[in-house]
CSV table of C-alpha atoms in Angstrom, one decimal:
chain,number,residue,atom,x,y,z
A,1,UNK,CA,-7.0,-27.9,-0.3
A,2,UNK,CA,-7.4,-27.8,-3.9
A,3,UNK,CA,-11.1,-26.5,-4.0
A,4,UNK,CA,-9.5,-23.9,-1.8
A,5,UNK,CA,-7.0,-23.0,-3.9
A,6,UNK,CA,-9.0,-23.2,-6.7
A,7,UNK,CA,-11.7,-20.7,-5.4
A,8,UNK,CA,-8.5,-18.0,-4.2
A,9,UNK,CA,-7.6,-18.2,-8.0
A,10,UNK,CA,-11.1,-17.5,-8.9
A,11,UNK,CA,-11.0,-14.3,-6.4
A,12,UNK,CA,-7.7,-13.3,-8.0
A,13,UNK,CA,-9.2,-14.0,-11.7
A,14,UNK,CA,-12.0,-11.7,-10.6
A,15,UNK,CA,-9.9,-8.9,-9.1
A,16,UNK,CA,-11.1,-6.6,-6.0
A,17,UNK,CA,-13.6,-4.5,-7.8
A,18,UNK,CA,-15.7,-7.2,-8.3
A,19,UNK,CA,-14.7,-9.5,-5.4
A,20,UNK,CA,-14.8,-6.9,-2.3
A,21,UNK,CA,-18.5,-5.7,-2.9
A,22,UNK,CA,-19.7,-9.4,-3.1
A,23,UNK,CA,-17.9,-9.9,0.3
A,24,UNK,CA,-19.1,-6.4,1.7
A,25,UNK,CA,-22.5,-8.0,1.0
A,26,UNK,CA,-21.8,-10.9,2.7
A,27,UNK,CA,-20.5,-9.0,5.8
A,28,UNK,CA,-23.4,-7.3,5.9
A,29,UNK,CA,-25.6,-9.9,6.0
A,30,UNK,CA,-23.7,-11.1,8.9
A,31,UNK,CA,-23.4,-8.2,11.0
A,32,UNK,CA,-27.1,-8.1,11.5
A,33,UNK,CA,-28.0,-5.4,8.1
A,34,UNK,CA,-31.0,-5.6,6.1
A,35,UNK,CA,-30.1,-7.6,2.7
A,36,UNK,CA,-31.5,-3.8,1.2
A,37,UNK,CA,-28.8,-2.0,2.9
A,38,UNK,CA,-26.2,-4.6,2.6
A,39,UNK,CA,-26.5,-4.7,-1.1
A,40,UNK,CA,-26.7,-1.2,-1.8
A,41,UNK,CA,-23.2,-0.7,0.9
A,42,UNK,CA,-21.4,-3.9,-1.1
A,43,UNK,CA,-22.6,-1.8,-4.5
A,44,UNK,CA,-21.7,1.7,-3.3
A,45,UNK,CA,-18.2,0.7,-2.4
A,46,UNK,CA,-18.0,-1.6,-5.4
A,47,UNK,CA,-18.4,1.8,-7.8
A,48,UNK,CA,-16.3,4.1,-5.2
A,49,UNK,CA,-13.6,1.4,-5.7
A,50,UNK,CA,-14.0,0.3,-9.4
A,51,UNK,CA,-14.2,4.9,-9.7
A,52,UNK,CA,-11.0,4.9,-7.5
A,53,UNK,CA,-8.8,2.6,-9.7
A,54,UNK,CA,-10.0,4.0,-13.1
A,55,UNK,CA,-8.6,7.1,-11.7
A,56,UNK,CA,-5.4,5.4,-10.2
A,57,UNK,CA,-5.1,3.8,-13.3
A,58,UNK,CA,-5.3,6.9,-15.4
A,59,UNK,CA,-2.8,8.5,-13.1
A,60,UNK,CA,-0.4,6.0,-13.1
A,61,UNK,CA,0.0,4.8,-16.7
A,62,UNK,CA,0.6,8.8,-17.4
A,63,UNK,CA,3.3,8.6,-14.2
A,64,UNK,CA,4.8,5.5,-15.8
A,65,UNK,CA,5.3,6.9,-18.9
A,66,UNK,CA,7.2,10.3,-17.3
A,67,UNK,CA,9.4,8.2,-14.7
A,68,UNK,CA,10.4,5.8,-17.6
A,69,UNK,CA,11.6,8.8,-19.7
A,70,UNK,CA,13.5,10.6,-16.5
A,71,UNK,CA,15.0,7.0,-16.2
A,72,UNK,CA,15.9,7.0,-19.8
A,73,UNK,CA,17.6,11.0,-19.2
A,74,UNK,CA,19.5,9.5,-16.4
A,75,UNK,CA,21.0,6.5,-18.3
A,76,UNK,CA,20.4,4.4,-14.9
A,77,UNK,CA,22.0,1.0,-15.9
A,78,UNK,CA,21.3,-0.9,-12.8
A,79,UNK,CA,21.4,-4.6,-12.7
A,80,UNK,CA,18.0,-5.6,-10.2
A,81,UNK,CA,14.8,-4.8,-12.2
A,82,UNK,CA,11.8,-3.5,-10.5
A,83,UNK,CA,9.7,-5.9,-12.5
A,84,UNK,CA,6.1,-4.9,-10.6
A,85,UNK,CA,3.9,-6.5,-7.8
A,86,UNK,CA,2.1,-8.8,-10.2
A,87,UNK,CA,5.4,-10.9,-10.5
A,88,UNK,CA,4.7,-11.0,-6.5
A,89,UNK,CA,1.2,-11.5,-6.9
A,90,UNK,CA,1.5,-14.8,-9.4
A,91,UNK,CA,4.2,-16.4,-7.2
A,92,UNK,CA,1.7,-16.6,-4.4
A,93,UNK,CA,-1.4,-17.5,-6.1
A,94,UNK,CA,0.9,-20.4,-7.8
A,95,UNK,CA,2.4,-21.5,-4.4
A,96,UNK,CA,1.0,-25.0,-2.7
A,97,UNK,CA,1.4,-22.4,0.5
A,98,UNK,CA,-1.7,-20.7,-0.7
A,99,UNK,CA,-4.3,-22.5,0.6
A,100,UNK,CA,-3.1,-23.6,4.0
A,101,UNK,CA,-2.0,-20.2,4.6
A,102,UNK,CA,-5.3,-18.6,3.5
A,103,UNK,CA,-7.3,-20.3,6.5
A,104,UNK,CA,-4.5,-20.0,9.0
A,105,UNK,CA,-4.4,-16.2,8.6
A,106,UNK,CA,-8.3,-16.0,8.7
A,107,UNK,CA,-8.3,-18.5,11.8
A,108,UNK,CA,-6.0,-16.6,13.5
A,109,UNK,CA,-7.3,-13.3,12.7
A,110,UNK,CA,-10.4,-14.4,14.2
A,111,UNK,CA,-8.8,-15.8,16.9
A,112,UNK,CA,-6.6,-12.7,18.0
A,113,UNK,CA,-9.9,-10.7,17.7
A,114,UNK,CA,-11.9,-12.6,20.4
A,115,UNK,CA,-8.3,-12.4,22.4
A,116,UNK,CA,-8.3,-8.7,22.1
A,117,UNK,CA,-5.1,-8.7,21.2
A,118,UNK,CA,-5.8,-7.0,17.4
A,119,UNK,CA,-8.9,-4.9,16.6
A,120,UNK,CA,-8.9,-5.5,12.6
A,121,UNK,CA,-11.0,-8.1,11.0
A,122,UNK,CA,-8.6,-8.1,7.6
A,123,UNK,CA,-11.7,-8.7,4.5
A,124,UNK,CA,-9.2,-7.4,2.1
A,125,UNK,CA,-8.5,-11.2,0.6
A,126,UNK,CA,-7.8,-10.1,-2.6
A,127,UNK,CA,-4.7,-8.9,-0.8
A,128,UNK,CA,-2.9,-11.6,1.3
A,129,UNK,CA,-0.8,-12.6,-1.3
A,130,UNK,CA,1.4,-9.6,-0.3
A,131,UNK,CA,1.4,-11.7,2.7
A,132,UNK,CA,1.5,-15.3,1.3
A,133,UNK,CA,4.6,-13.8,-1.4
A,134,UNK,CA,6.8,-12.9,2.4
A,135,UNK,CA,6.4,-16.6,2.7
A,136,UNK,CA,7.0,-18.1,-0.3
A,137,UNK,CA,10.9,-16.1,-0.4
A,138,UNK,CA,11.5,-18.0,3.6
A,139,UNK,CA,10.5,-21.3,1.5
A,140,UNK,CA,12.5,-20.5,-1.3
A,141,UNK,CA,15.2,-19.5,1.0
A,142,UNK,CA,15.0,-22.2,3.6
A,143,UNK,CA,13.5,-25.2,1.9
A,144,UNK,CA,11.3,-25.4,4.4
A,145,UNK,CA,7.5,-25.3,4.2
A,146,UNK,CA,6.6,-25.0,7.8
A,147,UNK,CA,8.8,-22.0,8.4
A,148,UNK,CA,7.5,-20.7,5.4
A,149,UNK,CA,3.8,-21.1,7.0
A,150,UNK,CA,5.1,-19.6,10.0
A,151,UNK,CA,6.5,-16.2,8.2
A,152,UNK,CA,2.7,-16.5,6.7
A,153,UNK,CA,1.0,-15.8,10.0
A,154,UNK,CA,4.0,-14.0,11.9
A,155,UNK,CA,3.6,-11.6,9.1
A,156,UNK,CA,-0.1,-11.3,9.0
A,157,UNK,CA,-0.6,-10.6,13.0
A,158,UNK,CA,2.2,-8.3,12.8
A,159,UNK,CA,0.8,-6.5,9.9
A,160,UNK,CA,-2.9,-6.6,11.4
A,161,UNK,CA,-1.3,-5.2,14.9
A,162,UNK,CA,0.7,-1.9,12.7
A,163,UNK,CA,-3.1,-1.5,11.2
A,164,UNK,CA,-4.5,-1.1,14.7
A,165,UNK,CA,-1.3,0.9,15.9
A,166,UNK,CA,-1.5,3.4,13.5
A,167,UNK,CA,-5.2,3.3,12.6
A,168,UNK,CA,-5.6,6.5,14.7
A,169,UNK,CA,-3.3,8.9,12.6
A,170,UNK,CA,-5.6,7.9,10.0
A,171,UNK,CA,-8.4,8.6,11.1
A,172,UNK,CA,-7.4,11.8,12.7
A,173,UNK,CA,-6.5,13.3,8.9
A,174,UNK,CA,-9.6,11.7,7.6
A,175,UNK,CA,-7.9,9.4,5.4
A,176,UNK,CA,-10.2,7.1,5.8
A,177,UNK,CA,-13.3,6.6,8.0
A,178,UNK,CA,-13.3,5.6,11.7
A,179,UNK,CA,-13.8,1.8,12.2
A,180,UNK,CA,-11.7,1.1,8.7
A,181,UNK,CA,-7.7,0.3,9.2
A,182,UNK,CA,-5.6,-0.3,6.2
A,183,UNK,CA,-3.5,-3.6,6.9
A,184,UNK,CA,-1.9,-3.9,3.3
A,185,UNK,CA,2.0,-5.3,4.1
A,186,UNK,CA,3.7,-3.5,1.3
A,187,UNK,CA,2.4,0.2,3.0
A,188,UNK,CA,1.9,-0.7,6.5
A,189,UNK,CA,5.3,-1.6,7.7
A,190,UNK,CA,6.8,1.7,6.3
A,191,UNK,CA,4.9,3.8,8.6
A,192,UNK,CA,7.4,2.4,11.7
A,193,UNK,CA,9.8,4.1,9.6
A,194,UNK,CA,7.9,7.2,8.3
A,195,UNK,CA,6.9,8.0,12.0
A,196,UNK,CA,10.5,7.4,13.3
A,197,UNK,CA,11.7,10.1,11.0
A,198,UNK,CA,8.9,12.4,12.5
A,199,UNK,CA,10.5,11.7,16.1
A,200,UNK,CA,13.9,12.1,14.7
A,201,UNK,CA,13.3,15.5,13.0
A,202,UNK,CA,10.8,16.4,16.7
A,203,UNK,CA,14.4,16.5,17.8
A,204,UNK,CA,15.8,18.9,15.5
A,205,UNK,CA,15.4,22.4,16.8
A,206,UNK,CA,13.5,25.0,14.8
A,207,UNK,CA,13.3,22.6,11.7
A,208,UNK,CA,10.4,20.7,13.7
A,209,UNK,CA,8.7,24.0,13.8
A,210,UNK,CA,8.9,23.8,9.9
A,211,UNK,CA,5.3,23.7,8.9
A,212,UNK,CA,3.8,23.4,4.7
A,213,UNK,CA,1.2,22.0,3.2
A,214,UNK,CA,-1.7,22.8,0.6
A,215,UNK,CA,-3.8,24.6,2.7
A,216,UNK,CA,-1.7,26.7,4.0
A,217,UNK,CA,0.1,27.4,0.8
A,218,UNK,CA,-3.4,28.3,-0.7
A,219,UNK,CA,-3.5,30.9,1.9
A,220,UNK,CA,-0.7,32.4,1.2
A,221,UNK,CA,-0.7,32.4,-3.0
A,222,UNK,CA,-4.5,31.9,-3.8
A,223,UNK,CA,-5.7,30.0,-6.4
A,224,UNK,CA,-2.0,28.9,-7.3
A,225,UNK,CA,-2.6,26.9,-4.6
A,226,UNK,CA,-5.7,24.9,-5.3
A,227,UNK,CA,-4.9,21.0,-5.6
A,228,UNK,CA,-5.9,20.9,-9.7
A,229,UNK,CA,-3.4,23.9,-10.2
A,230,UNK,CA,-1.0,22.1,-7.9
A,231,UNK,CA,-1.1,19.3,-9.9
A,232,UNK,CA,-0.6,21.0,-13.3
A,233,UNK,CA,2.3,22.4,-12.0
A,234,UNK,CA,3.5,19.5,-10.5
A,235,UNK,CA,2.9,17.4,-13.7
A,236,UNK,CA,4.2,20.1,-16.5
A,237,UNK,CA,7.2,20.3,-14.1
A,238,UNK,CA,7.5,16.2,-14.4
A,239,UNK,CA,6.8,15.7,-18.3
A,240,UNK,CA,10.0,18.5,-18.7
A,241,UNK,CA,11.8,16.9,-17.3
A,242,UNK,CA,10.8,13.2,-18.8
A,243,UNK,CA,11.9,15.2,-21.8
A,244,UNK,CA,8.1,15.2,-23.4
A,245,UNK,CA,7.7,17.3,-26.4
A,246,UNK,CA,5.1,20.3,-25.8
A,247,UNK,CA,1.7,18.1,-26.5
A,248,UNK,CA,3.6,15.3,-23.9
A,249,UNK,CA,3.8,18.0,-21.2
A,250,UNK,CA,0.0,19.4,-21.7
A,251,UNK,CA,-1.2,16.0,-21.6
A,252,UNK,CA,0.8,15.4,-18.3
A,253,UNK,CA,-0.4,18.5,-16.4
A,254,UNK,CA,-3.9,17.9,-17.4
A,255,UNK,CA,-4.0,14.4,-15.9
A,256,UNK,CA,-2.4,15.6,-12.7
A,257,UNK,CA,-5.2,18.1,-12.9
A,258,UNK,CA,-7.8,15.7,-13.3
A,259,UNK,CA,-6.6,13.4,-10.9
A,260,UNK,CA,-6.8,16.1,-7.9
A,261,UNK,CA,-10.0,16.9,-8.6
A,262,UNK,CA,-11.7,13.2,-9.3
A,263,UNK,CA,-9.2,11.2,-6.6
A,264,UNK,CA,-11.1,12.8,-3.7
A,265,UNK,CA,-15.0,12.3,-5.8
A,266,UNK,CA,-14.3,9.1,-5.8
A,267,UNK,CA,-13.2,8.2,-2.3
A,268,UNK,CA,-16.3,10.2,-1.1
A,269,UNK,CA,-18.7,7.6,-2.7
A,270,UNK,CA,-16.4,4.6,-1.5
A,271,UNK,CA,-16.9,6.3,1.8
A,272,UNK,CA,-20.4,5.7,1.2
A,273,UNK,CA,-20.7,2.0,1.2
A,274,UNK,CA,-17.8,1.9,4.3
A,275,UNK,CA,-19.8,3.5,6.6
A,276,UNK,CA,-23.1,1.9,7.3
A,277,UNK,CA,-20.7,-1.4,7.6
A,278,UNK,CA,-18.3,0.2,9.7
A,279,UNK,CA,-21.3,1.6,12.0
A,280,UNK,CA,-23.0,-1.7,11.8
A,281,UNK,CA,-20.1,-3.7,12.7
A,282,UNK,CA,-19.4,-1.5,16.0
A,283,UNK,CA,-23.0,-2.0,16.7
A,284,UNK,CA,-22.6,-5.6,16.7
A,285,UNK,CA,-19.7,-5.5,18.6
A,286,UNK,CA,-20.9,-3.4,21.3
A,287,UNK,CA,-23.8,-5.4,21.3
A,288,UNK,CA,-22.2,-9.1,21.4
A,289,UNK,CA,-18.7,-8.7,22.7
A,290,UNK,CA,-19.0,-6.8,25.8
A,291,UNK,CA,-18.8,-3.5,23.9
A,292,UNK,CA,-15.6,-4.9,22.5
A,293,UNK,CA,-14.1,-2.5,19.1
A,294,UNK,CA,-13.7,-4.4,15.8
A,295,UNK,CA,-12.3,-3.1,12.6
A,296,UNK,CA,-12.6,-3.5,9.2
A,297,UNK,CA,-9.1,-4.2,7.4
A,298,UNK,CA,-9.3,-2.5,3.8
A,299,UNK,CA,-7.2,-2.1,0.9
A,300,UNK,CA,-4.5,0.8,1.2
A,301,UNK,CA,-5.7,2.5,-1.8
A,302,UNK,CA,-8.9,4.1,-0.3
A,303,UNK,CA,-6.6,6.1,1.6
A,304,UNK,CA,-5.1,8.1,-1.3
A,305,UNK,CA,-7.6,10.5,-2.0
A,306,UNK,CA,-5.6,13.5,0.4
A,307,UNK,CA,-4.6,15.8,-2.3
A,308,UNK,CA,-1.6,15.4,-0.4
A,309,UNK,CA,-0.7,12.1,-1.3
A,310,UNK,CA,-1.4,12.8,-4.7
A,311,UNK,CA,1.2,15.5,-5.0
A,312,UNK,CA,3.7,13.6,-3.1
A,313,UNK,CA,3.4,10.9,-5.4
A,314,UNK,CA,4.3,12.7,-8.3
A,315,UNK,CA,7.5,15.4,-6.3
A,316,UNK,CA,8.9,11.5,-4.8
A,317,UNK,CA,9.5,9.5,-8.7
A,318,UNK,CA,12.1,12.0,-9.3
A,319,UNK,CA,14.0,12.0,-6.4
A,320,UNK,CA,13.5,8.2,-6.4
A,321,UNK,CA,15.5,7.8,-9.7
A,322,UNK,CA,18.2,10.0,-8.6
A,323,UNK,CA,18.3,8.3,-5.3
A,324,UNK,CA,18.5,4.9,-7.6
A,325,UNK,CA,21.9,6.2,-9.0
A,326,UNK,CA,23.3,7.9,-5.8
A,327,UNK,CA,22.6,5.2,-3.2
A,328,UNK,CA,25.6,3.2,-2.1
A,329,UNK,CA,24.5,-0.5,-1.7
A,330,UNK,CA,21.6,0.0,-4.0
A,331,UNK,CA,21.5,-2.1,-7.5
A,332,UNK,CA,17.6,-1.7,-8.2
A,333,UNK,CA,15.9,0.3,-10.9
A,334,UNK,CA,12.9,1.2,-9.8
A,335,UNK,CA,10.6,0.6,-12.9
A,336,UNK,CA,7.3,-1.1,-13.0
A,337,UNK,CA,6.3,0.0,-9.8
A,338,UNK,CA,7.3,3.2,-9.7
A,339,UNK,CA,4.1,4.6,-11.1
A,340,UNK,CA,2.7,3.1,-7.8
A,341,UNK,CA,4.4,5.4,-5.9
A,342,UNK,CA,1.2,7.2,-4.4
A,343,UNK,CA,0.5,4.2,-2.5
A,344,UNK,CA,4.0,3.5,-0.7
A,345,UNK,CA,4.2,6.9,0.3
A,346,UNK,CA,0.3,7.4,1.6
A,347,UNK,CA,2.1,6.6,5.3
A,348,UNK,CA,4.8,9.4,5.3
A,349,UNK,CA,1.9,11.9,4.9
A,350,UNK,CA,-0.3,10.2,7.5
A,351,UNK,CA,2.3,10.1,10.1
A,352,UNK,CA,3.5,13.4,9.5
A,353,UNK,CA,-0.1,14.7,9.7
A,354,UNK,CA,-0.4,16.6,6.5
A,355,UNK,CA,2.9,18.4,6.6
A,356,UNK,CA,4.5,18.2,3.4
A,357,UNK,CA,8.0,19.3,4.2
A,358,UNK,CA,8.0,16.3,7.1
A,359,UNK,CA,6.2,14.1,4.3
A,360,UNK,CA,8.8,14.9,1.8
A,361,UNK,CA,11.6,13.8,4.1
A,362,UNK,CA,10.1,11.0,5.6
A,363,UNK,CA,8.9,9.9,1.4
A,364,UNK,CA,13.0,10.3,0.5
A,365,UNK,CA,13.9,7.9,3.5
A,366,UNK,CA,11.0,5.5,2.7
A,367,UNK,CA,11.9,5.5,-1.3
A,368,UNK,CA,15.6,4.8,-0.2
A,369,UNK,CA,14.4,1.8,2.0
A,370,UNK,CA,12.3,0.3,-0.8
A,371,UNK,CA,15.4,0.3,-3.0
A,372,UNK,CA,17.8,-1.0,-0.1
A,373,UNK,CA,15.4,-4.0,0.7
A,374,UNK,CA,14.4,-4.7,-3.0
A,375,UNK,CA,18.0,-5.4,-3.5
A,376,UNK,CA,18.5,-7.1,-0.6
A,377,UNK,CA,15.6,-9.6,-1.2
A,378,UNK,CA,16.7,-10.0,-5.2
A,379,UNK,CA,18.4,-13.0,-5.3
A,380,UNK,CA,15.8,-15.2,-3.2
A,381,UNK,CA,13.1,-13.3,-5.4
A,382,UNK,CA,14.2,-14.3,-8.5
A,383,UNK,CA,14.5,-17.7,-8.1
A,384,UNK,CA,11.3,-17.8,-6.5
A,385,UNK,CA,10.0,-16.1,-9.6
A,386,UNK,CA,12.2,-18.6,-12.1
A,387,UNK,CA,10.1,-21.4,-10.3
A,388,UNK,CA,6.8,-19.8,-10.8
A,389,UNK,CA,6.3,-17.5,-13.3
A,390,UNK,CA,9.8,-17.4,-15.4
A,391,UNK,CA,8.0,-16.1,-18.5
A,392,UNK,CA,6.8,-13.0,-16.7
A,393,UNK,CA,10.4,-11.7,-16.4
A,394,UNK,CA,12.1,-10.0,-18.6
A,395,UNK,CA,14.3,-10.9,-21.1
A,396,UNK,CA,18.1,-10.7,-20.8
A,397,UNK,CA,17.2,-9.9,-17.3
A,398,UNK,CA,19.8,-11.5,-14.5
A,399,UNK,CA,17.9,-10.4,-11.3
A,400,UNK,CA,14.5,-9.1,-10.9
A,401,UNK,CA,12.6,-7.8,-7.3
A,402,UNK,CA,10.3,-4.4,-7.0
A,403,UNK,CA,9.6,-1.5,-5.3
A,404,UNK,CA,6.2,-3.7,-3.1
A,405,UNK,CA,9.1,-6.6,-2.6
A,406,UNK,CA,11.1,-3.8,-0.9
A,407,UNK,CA,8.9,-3.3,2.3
A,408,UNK,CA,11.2,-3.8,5.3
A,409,UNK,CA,9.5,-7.2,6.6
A,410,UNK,CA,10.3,-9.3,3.9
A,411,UNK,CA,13.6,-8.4,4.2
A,412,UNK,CA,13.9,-8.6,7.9
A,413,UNK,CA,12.0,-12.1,7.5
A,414,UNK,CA,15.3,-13.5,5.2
A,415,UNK,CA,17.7,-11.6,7.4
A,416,UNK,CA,16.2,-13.5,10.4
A,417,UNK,CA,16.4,-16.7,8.2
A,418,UNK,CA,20.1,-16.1,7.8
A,419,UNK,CA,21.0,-15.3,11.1
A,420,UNK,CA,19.7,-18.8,12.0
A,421,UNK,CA,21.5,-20.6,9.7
A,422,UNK,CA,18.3,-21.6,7.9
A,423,UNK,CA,19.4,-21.5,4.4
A,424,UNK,CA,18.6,-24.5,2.4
């Protein structure tokens, strides 16, 4: 177990961009591909990906800065501090869960799969500790290491199943390639919610007609409409009202710019190295399993690209922070995370299939559930993080969660927990 756990820290040490092209490679190897072609696929999506978070990374720092300064404006004084997913991230890799939970979820996923009851073969490692972190709150909260094993792998097959479920809408708006599913917790069990508001608002006469997005805008006003304009707009619009001097704003729009333009660049050469192992693997499949369909699980983040997302991501940190203030029950500030926002909404413009004024809604529902379960899961996540990592939070801080803490499932995990009478 400890040469186990000691090889996950290395992975995490490493990070994904270096990580996920070694195991690409390796995949490839096994699916039958040339050691040529599965070296160059590992590289090709190693520099699509590495491309894909210099951009994100750009993007957000310049989004952090704005939402901080709207937050500042706003005088939020809110006593649950959104102290970021790598608070989430350490309490897993530090957990004596980790390893036992590491080959249960890879047993199991290879179990399911010859079952047929999932599709996805989940490679994203670097990832499960959004999983493992679900489980270490249940042991926090219950005392109770098998129970919080068994929230482990309850959450991992149900997260794995919603990849499958929904891998369709995906695909349909070329977010991301056929064969590829995106089975990352924090984003994948909002899309339940995102595509009940859909049904909700296919109920709603005449509004369900209700039809926008960038295409159709640039129809209508021209170039005012291209993505990089969009984006300017869209950014100026933000750094005003972060209360940026003129320089502040400039810089702001030009990012957004940039980033509508480069985002989809990018994906298309992370695309590149996807899809000769996608095609292989269906290959194998067809050829070894009865014509049986596998998946590959990936990282949510290759599904941002969608100028769409983009420009939701910067219209939803706004409306977050007011929503911060003006939801009842909520105590979190979104902070840390915030910036991040282009991830936890890629669903609402999946589901609603590229139209923005369904995306919008469905974004301002799923930014209001991120706050309700972030404060819901604070108390149990800050003692797990005062066992694990009590340095990382901040000082004079009495509670601490975050916006990838707020997906529904951890909190329906602890609300399960309680309704048992499992409390420690």
């Amino acid at each position: 177990m400890e040469i186990i756990t000691a090889i996950f820290s290395q992975i995490n040490a490493l990070g994904a961009t270096i990580t996920m092209p070694i195991i690409f490679t390796i995949l490839g190897l096994l699916i039958g591909m040339k050691f040529s072609q599965a070296l160059k696929s590992g590289l090709m999506y190693g520099i699509g990906f590495s491309g894909l978070w210099l951009v994100l990374d750009f993007f957000m720092a310049a989004l952090g800065e704005a939402a901080n300064g709207i937050s500042t404006n706003l005088g939020l004084n809110l006593t649950v501090i959104d102290a970021g997913w790598m608070l989430g991230s350490t309490m897993a890799f530090s957990s004596s869960l980790l390893p036992v939970a590491l080959i249960g979820c890879i047993g199991i996923n290879i179990l399911l799969i010859f079952l047929g009851f999932v599709k996805t073969l989940n490679i994203d490692i670097w990832n499960y500790w959004i999983i493992i972190t679900g489980g270490v709150l249940v042991y926090r909260f219950t005392g109770s290491y098998v129970i919080g094993l068994a929230a482990i792998l309850i959450s991992f097959v149900v997260v794995v199943k919603l990849a499958d479920l929904f891998a369709d809408r995906a695909w349909d708006g070329d977010f991301i390639p056929e064969g590829i599913t995106l089975p990352h917790l924090d984003t994948i069990t909002m899309a339940p919610v995102y595509w009940l508001v859909n049904k909700i608002i296919d109920r709603i006469p005449r509004v369900r007609d209700w039809n926008f997005s960038l295409e159709s805008l640039q129809e209508k006003i021209g170039v005012f409409g291209e993505p990089s304009i969009m984006g300017m707009i869209l950014g100026a619009l933000l750094g005003v009202c972060a209360g940026f001097d003129v320089p502040g704003v400039l810089n702001l729009a030009m990012v957004s710019a940039a980033t509508m333009v480069l985002m989809p660049k990018v994906c298309g050469i992370l695309m590149e190295g996807l899809a000769p192992i996608s095609e292989a693997t269906q290959e194998l499949a067809s050829r070894k399993f009865k014509g049986r369909e596998i998946r590959i699980g990936m990282d949510a983040a290759i599904g941002v690209g969608n100028p769409n997302v983009l420009i939701l991501g910067i219209i939803i940190i706004p409306i977050m922070l007011v929503e911060a203030v003006l939801l009842p029950g909520n105590r979190m500030l979104p902070f840390a995370d915030l910036s991040s926002m282009t991830l936890y909404i890629l669903w609402a413009v999946i589901t609603s299939k590229n139209n923005m004024f369904r995306a919008l809604i469905a974004g301002t529902v799923g930014a209001a559930v991120y706050l309700l379960c972030g404060t819901f899961v604070a108390g149990v996540y800050t003692q797990a993080a005062q066992a694990a990592c009590a340095d990382m939070i901040p000082a004079g801080t009495n509670f601490v969660s975050s916006i990838s803490a707020g997906n529904p499932l951890y909190s329906i995990l602890l609300a399960i927990c309680r309704l048992l009478g499992l409390g420690a």
